[in-house]
Coordinates of C-alpha atoms and ligand atoms in Angstrom, one line a residue:
M72 CA 31.4 14.2 -54.2
N73 CA 30.5 11.4 -56.6
K74 CA 32.7 8.5 -57.8
A75 CA 33.6 10.3 -61.0
S76 CA 34.9 13.3 -59.2
V77 CA 36.9 11.0 -56.8
S78 CA 38.6 9.4 -59.8
W79 CA 39.4 12.9 -61.0
V80 CA 41.2 13.6 -57.7
Y81 CA 43.5 10.6 -58.3
I82 CA 44.1 11.6 -61.9
A83 CA 44.9 15.2 -60.8
I84 CA 47.3 13.8 -58.2
A85 CA 49.0 11.6 -60.8
L86 CA 49.1 14.4 -63.4
S87 CA 50.6 16.9 -61.0
A88 CA 53.3 14.4 -60.1
I89 CA 54.1 13.7 -63.7
L90 CA 54.1 17.4 -64.6
A91 CA 56.4 18.1 -61.7
A92 CA 58.7 15.3 -62.7
I93 CA 59.0 16.6 -66.3
L94 CA 59.4 20.2 -65.4
W95 CA 61.6 19.9 -62.3
S96 CA 62.9 16.9 -60.6
T97 CA 61.8 13.6 -58.9
G98 CA 62.0 15.4 -55.4
W99 CA 59.5 18.0 -56.6
A100 CA 57.3 15.3 -58.1
V101 CA 57.1 13.5 -54.7
A102 CA 56.5 16.8 -52.9
A103 CA 53.7 17.8 -55.4
G104 CA 52.1 14.3 -55.0
L105 CA 52.2 14.5 -51.1
C106 CA 50.7 18.0 -51.3
A107 CA 47.9 16.7 -53.5
I108 CA 47.3 13.8 -51.1
W109 CA 47.3 16.2 -48.1
F110 CA 44.8 18.4 -49.8
Y111 CA 42.6 15.4 -50.5
Q112 CA 42.7 14.1 -46.9
T113 CA 42.0 17.6 -45.5
H114 CA 39.1 18.0 -47.8
K115 CA 37.6 14.6 -46.7
L116 CA 38.1 15.4 -43.0
K117 CA 36.4 18.7 -43.6
Q118 CA 33.5 16.9 -45.2
L119 CA 33.2 14.5 -42.3
T120 CA 33.4 17.2 -39.5
G121 CA 30.9 19.3 -41.5
W122 CA 28.5 16.4 -41.5
L123 CA 29.1 15.5 -37.9
N124 CA 28.4 19.1 -36.9
S125 CA 25.3 19.5 -39.0
N126 CA 22.0 19.0 -37.2
D127 CA 20.5 17.2 -40.1
K128 CA 21.8 13.6 -39.8
Q129 CA 19.3 12.5 -42.4
T130 CA 21.5 13.8 -45.3
E131 CA 23.8 11.1 -46.6
L132 CA 27.6 11.1 -46.1
P133 CA 29.5 12.1 -49.2
D134 CA 30.9 9.3 -51.4
A135 CA 34.5 8.3 -51.0
Q136 CA 36.9 5.6 -51.9
G137 CA 39.6 3.7 -50.2
V138 CA 40.0 4.2 -46.4
W139 CA 37.6 7.2 -46.4
G140 CA 35.1 5.1 -48.2
R141 CA 35.3 2.4 -45.6
V142 CA 35.1 4.9 -42.7
F143 CA 32.0 6.6 -44.3
D144 CA 30.4 3.2 -45.0
Q145 CA 30.8 2.1 -41.3
I146 CA 29.5 5.5 -40.1
T147 CA 26.5 5.1 -42.4
E148 CA 26.0 1.5 -41.1
L149 CA 26.1 2.6 -37.5
Q150 CA 23.7 5.4 -38.2
I151 CA 21.2 3.0 -39.8
K152 CA 21.4 0.8 -36.7
H153 CA 21.0 3.8 -34.4
F154 CA 17.9 4.9 -36.3
K155 CA 16.5 1.4 -36.2
S156 CA 16.8 1.1 -32.4
E157 CA 15.5 4.6 -32.0
Q158 CA 12.5 3.7 -34.0
E159 CA 12.0 0.5 -32.0
L160 CA 12.3 2.4 -28.8
T161 CA 9.8 5.0 -30.0
T162 CA 7.4 2.2 -31.1
A163 CA 7.8 0.5 -27.7
I164 CA 7.2 3.8 -25.8
L165 CA 4.1 4.5 -27.9
R166 CA 2.8 1.0 -27.3
I167 CA 3.3 1.4 -23.5
Q168 CA 1.6 4.7 -23.6
K169 CA -1.3 3.3 -25.6
T170 CA -1.7 0.4 -23.2
A171 CA -1.5 2.8 -20.2
N172 CA -4.2 5.0 -21.9
A173 CA -6.4 1.9 -22.3
L174 CA -6.3 1.4 -18.5
G175 CA -9.3 2.4 -16.3
E176 CA -6.8 3.3 -13.6
G177 CA -5.0 6.6 -13.7
V178 CA -1.2 6.3 -14.1
V179 CA 1.1 9.3 -13.4
T180 CA 4.9 9.5 -13.2
V181 CA 6.5 12.2 -11.1
D182 CA 10.2 13.1 -11.0
A183 CA 12.4 13.3 -7.9
S184 CA 11.5 17.0 -7.4
G185 CA 7.8 16.2 -7.4
A186 CA 7.1 17.5 -10.9
L187 CA 4.6 15.8 -13.2
E188 CA 6.3 13.9 -16.1
W189 CA 3.7 11.9 -17.8
W190 CA 0.1 10.7 -17.2
N191 CA -2.5 8.6 -19.0
I192 CA -6.0 9.6 -20.1
A193 CA -7.7 8.3 -17.0
A194 CA -5.4 10.3 -14.7
R195 CA -6.0 13.4 -16.9
K196 CA -9.7 13.1 -16.2
M197 CA -9.4 12.2 -12.5
L198 CA -7.0 15.0 -11.7
G199 CA -8.1 17.5 -14.3
L200 CA -4.6 17.7 -15.9
K201 CA -4.0 19.5 -19.2
N202 CA -1.7 17.9 -21.6
K203 CA 1.0 20.4 -22.3
Q204 CA 0.6 23.2 -19.8
D205 CA 0.8 20.9 -16.8
R206 CA 3.9 18.9 -17.7
G207 CA 6.6 19.9 -15.1
A208 CA 4.1 21.4 -12.7
P209 CA 4.2 20.2 -9.1
L210 CA 1.9 17.2 -8.4
L211 CA 0.8 18.7 -5.1
H212 CA -0.8 21.6 -7.0
F213 CA -3.4 19.2 -8.2
L214 CA -3.7 17.0 -5.2
R215 CA -4.0 19.6 -2.4
K216 CA -5.9 17.6 0.1
P217 CA -4.2 17.6 3.5
E218 CA -4.4 13.8 3.8
F219 CA -2.6 13.4 0.5
F220 CA -0.1 16.1 1.3
S221 CA 1.0 14.5 4.6
Y222 CA 1.0 11.0 3.0
Y223 CA 3.2 12.1 0.2
Q224 CA 5.6 14.1 2.4
K225 CA 5.9 11.2 4.9
A226 CA 6.9 8.9 1.9
D227 CA 5.6 5.8 3.6
F228 CA 3.9 4.1 0.7
T229 CA 3.2 0.7 2.3
H230 CA -0.6 1.3 1.9
P231 CA -2.6 3.4 -0.5
V232 CA -4.4 6.6 0.5
C233 CA -8.0 7.6 -0.1
V234 CA -8.7 11.2 -1.1
Q235 CA -11.6 13.2 -2.6
S236 CA -11.2 13.8 -6.3
P237 CA -10.0 17.4 -7.0
V238 CA -12.4 17.5 -10.1
H239 CA -15.5 15.7 -9.0
T240 CA -16.2 16.2 -5.3
E241 CA -18.5 13.2 -5.1
Q242 CA -15.7 10.9 -6.4
T243 CA -13.2 9.1 -4.0
L244 CA -9.8 8.2 -5.3
E245 CA -7.5 5.6 -4.0
I246 CA -3.9 6.5 -4.7
A247 CA -1.0 4.0 -4.5
V248 CA 2.6 5.3 -4.9
T249 CA 5.6 3.3 -5.9
E250 CA 9.2 4.6 -6.0
F251 CA 11.4 3.7 -8.9
A252 CA 14.7 4.9 -10.4
K253 CA 16.3 7.5 -8.1
G254 CA 13.4 9.2 -6.3
D255 CA 11.0 9.1 -9.3
R256 CA 7.5 8.0 -8.3
L257 CA 4.7 6.1 -10.1
L258 CA 1.1 6.9 -9.0
I259 CA -1.7 4.4 -9.6
I260 CA -5.1 6.1 -9.1
R261 CA -8.3 4.1 -8.8
D262 CA -11.9 5.5 -8.6
I263 CA -13.3 3.6 -5.6
T264 CA -16.6 5.6 -5.3
D265 CA -18.8 2.6 -6.2
S266 CA -17.0 0.1 -4.0
Q267 CA -17.0 2.6 -1.2
K268 CA -20.8 3.1 -1.6
L269 CA -21.3 -0.7 -1.6
E270 CA -19.2 -1.0 1.5
R271 CA -21.2 1.7 3.2
M272 CA -24.4 0.0 2.2
R273 CA -23.1 -3.3 3.7
Q274 CA -22.2 -1.6 6.9
D275 CA -25.5 0.2 7.1
F276 CA -27.3 -3.1 6.5
I277 CA -25.5 -4.9 9.2
G278 CA -25.9 -1.9 11.5
N279 CA -29.7 -1.7 10.9
V280 CA -30.3 -5.4 11.1
S281 CA -28.4 -5.6 14.4
H282 CA -30.2 -2.7 15.7
E283 CA -33.6 -4.2 14.7
L284 CA -32.7 -7.5 16.3
R285 CA -31.7 -6.0 19.6
T286 CA -35.2 -5.2 20.9
P287 CA -36.9 -8.6 20.2
L288 CA -33.9 -10.4 21.6
T289 CA -34.0 -8.3 24.8
V290 CA -37.7 -9.1 25.1
I291 CA -37.3 -12.9 24.5
H292 CA -34.4 -13.0 27.0
G293 CA -36.3 -11.1 29.6
Y294 CA -39.4 -13.3 29.4
L295 CA -37.2 -16.5 29.5
E296 CA -35.6 -15.2 32.7
T297 CA -38.9 -14.2 34.3
F298 CA -40.4 -17.6 33.3
Q299 CA -37.6 -19.5 34.9
L300 CA -37.7 -17.4 38.1
H301 CA -41.5 -17.9 38.5
H302 CA -41.6 -21.6 37.7
P303 CA -39.0 -23.5 39.7
E304 CA -41.3 -26.5 39.8
L305 CA -40.8 -27.3 36.1
D306 CA -39.5 -30.7 35.2
A307 CA -35.7 -31.1 34.7
P308 CA -35.9 -31.6 30.9
I309 CA -37.9 -28.4 30.6
Q310 CA -35.5 -26.6 32.9
K311 CA -32.7 -27.8 30.8
A312 CA -34.3 -26.6 27.6
H313 CA -34.9 -23.2 29.3
M314 CA -31.3 -22.9 30.3
R315 CA -30.2 -23.6 26.7
M316 CA -32.6 -21.1 25.3
L317 CA -31.3 -18.5 27.8
A318 CA -27.7 -19.3 26.9
Q319 CA -28.4 -19.0 23.2
T320 CA -30.3 -15.7 23.4
Q321 CA -27.4 -14.4 25.5
R322 CA -25.1 -15.5 22.8
M323 CA -27.2 -13.8 20.1
T324 CA -27.4 -10.6 22.2
N325 CA -23.6 -10.6 22.5
L326 CA -23.3 -11.2 18.7
V327 CA -25.7 -8.3 17.9
Q328 CA -23.8 -6.0 20.3
D329 CA -20.5 -6.9 18.7
L330 CA -21.9 -6.4 15.2
L331 CA -23.3 -3.1 16.2
L332 CA -20.0 -2.0 17.7
L333 CA -18.0 -3.2 14.7
S334 CA -20.3 -1.4 12.2
R335 CA -20.1 1.8 14.3
L336 CA -16.3 1.5 14.3
E337 CA -16.1 0.8 10.6
G338 CA -18.5 3.5 9.7
S339 CA -16.9 6.2 11.7
N340 CA -14.2 8.4 10.1
S341 CA -14.0 10.7 13.1
Q342 CA -11.1 10.3 15.6
P343 CA -12.0 8.7 18.9
E344 CA -12.4 11.1 21.9
V345 CA -9.0 11.6 23.5
V346 CA -8.5 11.2 27.2
H347 CA -5.5 10.1 29.2
N348 CA -6.1 6.6 30.4
D349 CA -4.5 5.2 33.5
M350 CA -3.5 1.6 32.6
A351 CA -3.0 0.6 36.2
V352 CA -6.8 0.9 36.8
M353 CA -7.7 -0.8 33.5
L354 CA -5.3 -3.8 34.2
K355 CA -6.7 -4.3 37.7
Q356 CA -10.3 -4.3 36.4
A357 CA -9.4 -6.7 33.6
C358 CA -7.7 -9.1 36.0
E359 CA -10.8 -9.1 38.2
E360 CA -13.1 -9.8 35.2
A361 CA -10.7 -12.5 34.1
Q362 CA -10.8 -14.3 37.5
V363 CA -14.6 -14.2 37.4
S364 CA -14.7 -15.6 33.9
A365 CA -12.2 -18.3 34.8
A366 CA -14.3 -19.3 37.8
K367 CA -17.4 -19.6 35.6
L368 CA -15.4 -22.0 33.3
N369 CA -14.2 -23.9 36.4
K370 CA -10.6 -23.1 35.7
Q371 CA -7.8 -22.4 38.1
L372 CA -5.6 -19.8 36.3
T373 CA -2.7 -17.7 37.5
I374 CA -3.3 -14.2 36.2
N375 CA -0.5 -11.7 36.7
R376 CA -0.3 -8.1 35.8
H377 CA 2.9 -6.2 35.4
L378 CA 2.9 -2.4 35.3
K379 CA 6.3 -1.5 33.9
S380 CA 5.4 2.0 32.6
R381 CA 3.6 4.9 34.2
N382 CA 2.8 6.4 30.8
R383 CA -0.9 6.9 30.2
V384 CA -2.4 5.9 26.9
M385 CA -4.4 8.5 24.9
G386 CA -7.7 7.5 23.4
A387 CA -11.3 6.5 24.0
K388 CA -11.5 4.8 27.4
E389 CA -14.2 2.2 26.5
E390 CA -12.6 1.3 23.3
I391 CA -9.2 0.7 24.8
Y392 CA -10.7 -1.3 27.7
S393 CA -12.7 -3.3 25.1
V394 CA -9.4 -4.3 23.4
L395 CA -7.8 -5.3 26.7
I396 CA -10.8 -7.3 28.0
N397 CA -11.2 -9.1 24.6
L398 CA -7.6 -10.3 24.7
V399 CA -7.7 -11.2 28.4
L400 CA -11.0 -13.1 28.1
N401 CA -9.7 -14.9 25.0
A402 CA -6.6 -15.9 27.0
V403 CA -8.9 -17.3 29.8
K404 CA -11.0 -19.1 27.2
Y405 CA -8.1 -20.7 25.4
T406 CA -5.9 -21.6 28.3
Q407 CA -6.3 -24.9 30.1
N408 CA -6.9 -25.4 33.8
G409 CA -3.7 -24.6 35.8
G410 CA -2.4 -22.3 33.1
N411 CA -0.8 -18.8 33.3
I412 CA -1.7 -15.4 31.9
D413 CA 0.6 -12.4 32.0
I414 CA -0.7 -8.9 31.3
T415 CA 2.0 -6.3 30.9
W416 CA 2.0 -2.6 30.2
H417 CA 5.5 -1.3 29.2
D418 CA 7.4 1.1 27.0
T419 CA 9.2 0.0 23.8
D420 CA 11.1 1.8 21.1
N421 CA 8.0 1.5 18.9
G422 CA 5.6 3.0 21.4
L423 CA 3.5 2.1 24.4
C424 CA 2.9 -1.6 24.6
L425 CA 0.2 -3.8 26.1
T426 CA 1.0 -7.5 26.0
V427 CA -1.3 -10.4 26.9
L428 CA 0.6 -13.6 27.1
D429 CA -0.8 -17.1 27.8
D430 CA 0.5 -20.7 27.9
G431 CA -2.7 -22.0 26.5
I432 CA -3.6 -24.1 23.4
G433 CA -1.9 -21.7 21.0
I434 CA -2.7 -21.2 17.3
G435 CA -1.2 -22.7 14.2
Q436 CA 0.9 -20.4 12.0
E437 CA -1.4 -20.8 9.1
H438 CA -4.2 -19.1 11.0
L439 CA -2.3 -16.1 12.3
S440 CA -2.8 -13.7 9.4
R441 CA -6.6 -14.3 9.3
L442 CA -7.4 -14.1 13.0
T443 CA -8.6 -10.5 12.8
E444 CA -11.1 -11.2 10.0
R445 CA -14.7 -11.2 11.1
F446 CA -16.0 -14.6 12.2
Y447 CA -12.7 -16.3 11.6
R448 CA -12.2 -19.1 14.0
V449 CA -9.3 -21.6 14.3
D450 CA -11.5 -24.4 15.4
L451 CA -15.2 -24.0 14.8
S452 CA -16.4 -26.6 17.3
R453 CA -14.2 -25.3 20.1
A454 CA -15.1 -21.7 19.4
S455 CA -18.8 -22.2 19.6
A456 CA -18.4 -24.2 22.8
S457 CA -16.5 -21.2 24.2
G458 CA -19.5 -19.0 23.5
G459 CA -17.4 -16.4 21.6
T460 CA -18.8 -14.3 18.7
G461 CA -15.8 -14.6 16.4
L462 CA -15.7 -10.8 16.3
G463 CA -13.5 -10.0 19.3
L464 CA -10.2 -9.7 17.4
A465 CA -11.8 -7.9 14.4
I466 CA -13.1 -5.3 16.9
A467 CA -9.7 -5.1 18.7
K468 CA -7.8 -4.5 15.4
R469 CA -10.3 -1.9 14.3
I470 CA -9.9 0.0 17.6
M471 CA -6.1 -0.2 17.4
L472 CA -6.2 1.2 13.9
R473 CA -8.5 4.1 15.0
H474 CA -5.9 4.9 17.7
K475 CA -3.1 4.8 15.1
G476 CA -1.7 1.7 16.8
S477 CA -1.3 -1.9 15.7
L478 CA -2.2 -5.4 16.9
N479 CA 0.5 -8.1 16.5
I480 CA 0.0 -11.8 17.2
T481 CA 2.5 -14.5 17.7
S482 CA 1.7 -18.0 18.8
Q483 CA 2.8 -21.6 18.8
E484 CA 0.3 -24.5 18.7
G485 CA 0.3 -26.2 22.1
L486 CA 2.6 -23.7 23.7
G487 CA 0.6 -20.5 24.0
S488 CA 0.0 -17.1 22.4
C489 CA 1.1 -13.5 22.7
F490 CA -1.1 -10.6 21.7
T491 CA 0.7 -7.2 21.5
C492 CA -1.0 -3.9 21.1
I493 CA 1.3 -1.0 20.3
F494 CA 0.0 2.5 20.9
P495 CA 2.0 5.5 19.5
S496 CA 4.2 7.2 22.1
Q497 CA 2.8 10.3 23.6
G498 CA 2.9 13.2 21.2
K499 CA 2.9 10.9 18.1
G500 CA -0.6 9.5 18.3
L501 CA -3.9 11.1 18.8
H502 CA -4.1 14.8 19.7
Ligands
LIG2079 P1 -14.0 -15.6 19.6 O1 -15.2 -14.9 20.0 O2 -14.3 -16.9 18.8 O3 -13.0 -15.8 20.6 P2 -12.1 -13.8 18.5 O4 -12.2 -12.9 17.3 O5 -11.9 -13.2 19.8 O6 -13.4 -14.7 18.5 O7 -11.0 -14.8 18.2 C1 -10.9 -15.5 17.0 C2 -10.3 -16.9 17.1 O8 -8.9 -16.7 17.5 C3 -10.9 -17.7 18.2 O9 -12.0 -18.4 17.7 C4 -9.8 -18.6 18.6 O10 -9.8 -19.7 17.7 C5 -8.5 -17.8 18.3 N1 -7.9 -17.2 19.5 C6 -8.1 -16.0 20.0 N2 -7.4 -15.7 21.1 C7 -6.7 -16.9 21.4 C8 -5.8 -17.3 22.4 N3 -5.4 -16.5 23.4 N4 -5.3 -18.6 22.3 C9 -5.7 -19.4 21.3 N5 -6.6 -19.1 20.3 C10 -7.1 -17.8 20.3

C-alpha cells in the first residue's frame, strides 16, 4: 500500500465518522470511527504476518504511517543489519575456505558421529573424496587402514598417526587429529612420503657406513692387541701410545656397534620377538656387570637390587637387557666413589616398572628433555672421559617405544638421577 492509499484510509475513516454523525448520532459516529480504525489495524497486522510467513524476505515491507510505519521501518532496519552480517559471515567463511584450499596440507572436519562435514582440495586428492556425494559419509569408509581405525577409536590424539594413502599406495600420510566443539574433529593430513624417504636414506647410510667400518676396525684392534702381546719389551712411551690406540679403537668399535643397533631399531617396523623375561635373572646379571665396571673405574659403589614383583616382562630379551645395562652402567659412570645405586623391579598402576636410581652427579633440568637425542651429552669433556658413545639413552628410548613402553627421567644436579622404564602390564603390551 503506498502513501496515497494510506491517506485515503484516514480520509475514509473521517468521512465515515462525519456521515454517521449527520445521519444518526455522535455515538454511531464514534462506533463507525472505531470500526474503521479496527479494520485498518487488522489489515496492517495481516500484511505484517503475511510478510513474516512468506519465504521471500527480499520483498519490501508495505508502506505505512504512524506507529505501523515506525514498526515496519525498524523491522526493515533490522533486516538490513541481518543481511549485512550474513554477507560478512559468508565472505569470512569463503575466505577461510579459500585459505584452506591454498594449503598443501589436507584439512577435514568431521562431526561428532564421525561423518565428513567439509574438506579442502588437498584432502580431496589425498583421500579421494568427491565433493557432493561424500558429504555426510563416515570418515572411516575412506581411511580403512587398521592402524588408523584403532587410532581413531582410541581417541588418544597426543601424537599423529602415519598411514598409507587410500588413493596412491606409494604415498604415506601423517594424520593429526584435534577435537573441537562438542566431539567434532579436525584432521590435518600431511604427505610425508619424501621426508620418510630421506629419513630411510639417512638410516641406510648410517647403517651401511657403520657396517663397512666394522671390519677394518676389528682388524686394526686385533693387530694392536697382538702387537702389544708380542712386544712387551717396547719403551714405556710406545707402550702408552699403544694403550691409547687400543682404547680409541675399542671406543670406535662400541660407537659403530651402537650406531648399527640404533639404525636397525629405527629401520625396523616389525614388532620385537616376544618372550617372557624373568627380571630376577636380568637384574642379577646387570648387578654383576655393574660391579665389574665399578671396579675398572676404581669406584666403591653400593649396588642394591629389589625385586618387588614376580611379573615377567614380555619382549625381546637382548633389547630389554640392553636398556637395563645401559641405565645401570650410566649410573656407575656418573656416580662418585662411595655412592649408591638401587635397581628396582615393581608393579605400578601404569604398568610394570624398572627403576635405576643413583645418588651421583645428577643432571640439570635444562638437559632432561634432550637426553635421549643421539649424541646429546650434558658435559662433553666428562662424557668423552667416561668412554660413552652418547647413544645409550637414544637406544634405550627406541627399545622402550618398540615395546610400547616409555622411559622417564628425573634428576637433580648434585643429588642424583632416577631413570624409570614403564612396560605395559601383561595383556596390554606386545602379543
Ligand atoms: P653416554 O654414552 O655419553 O653415557 P648416554 O646416551 O647413555 O650416552 O647418556 C647421555 C648423557 O646423559 C650422558 O653423556 C650423561 O651426560 C647423561 N647421563 C646419563 N645417565 C646419567 C646418570 N645416571 N647420571 C648423570 N648423567 C647421566
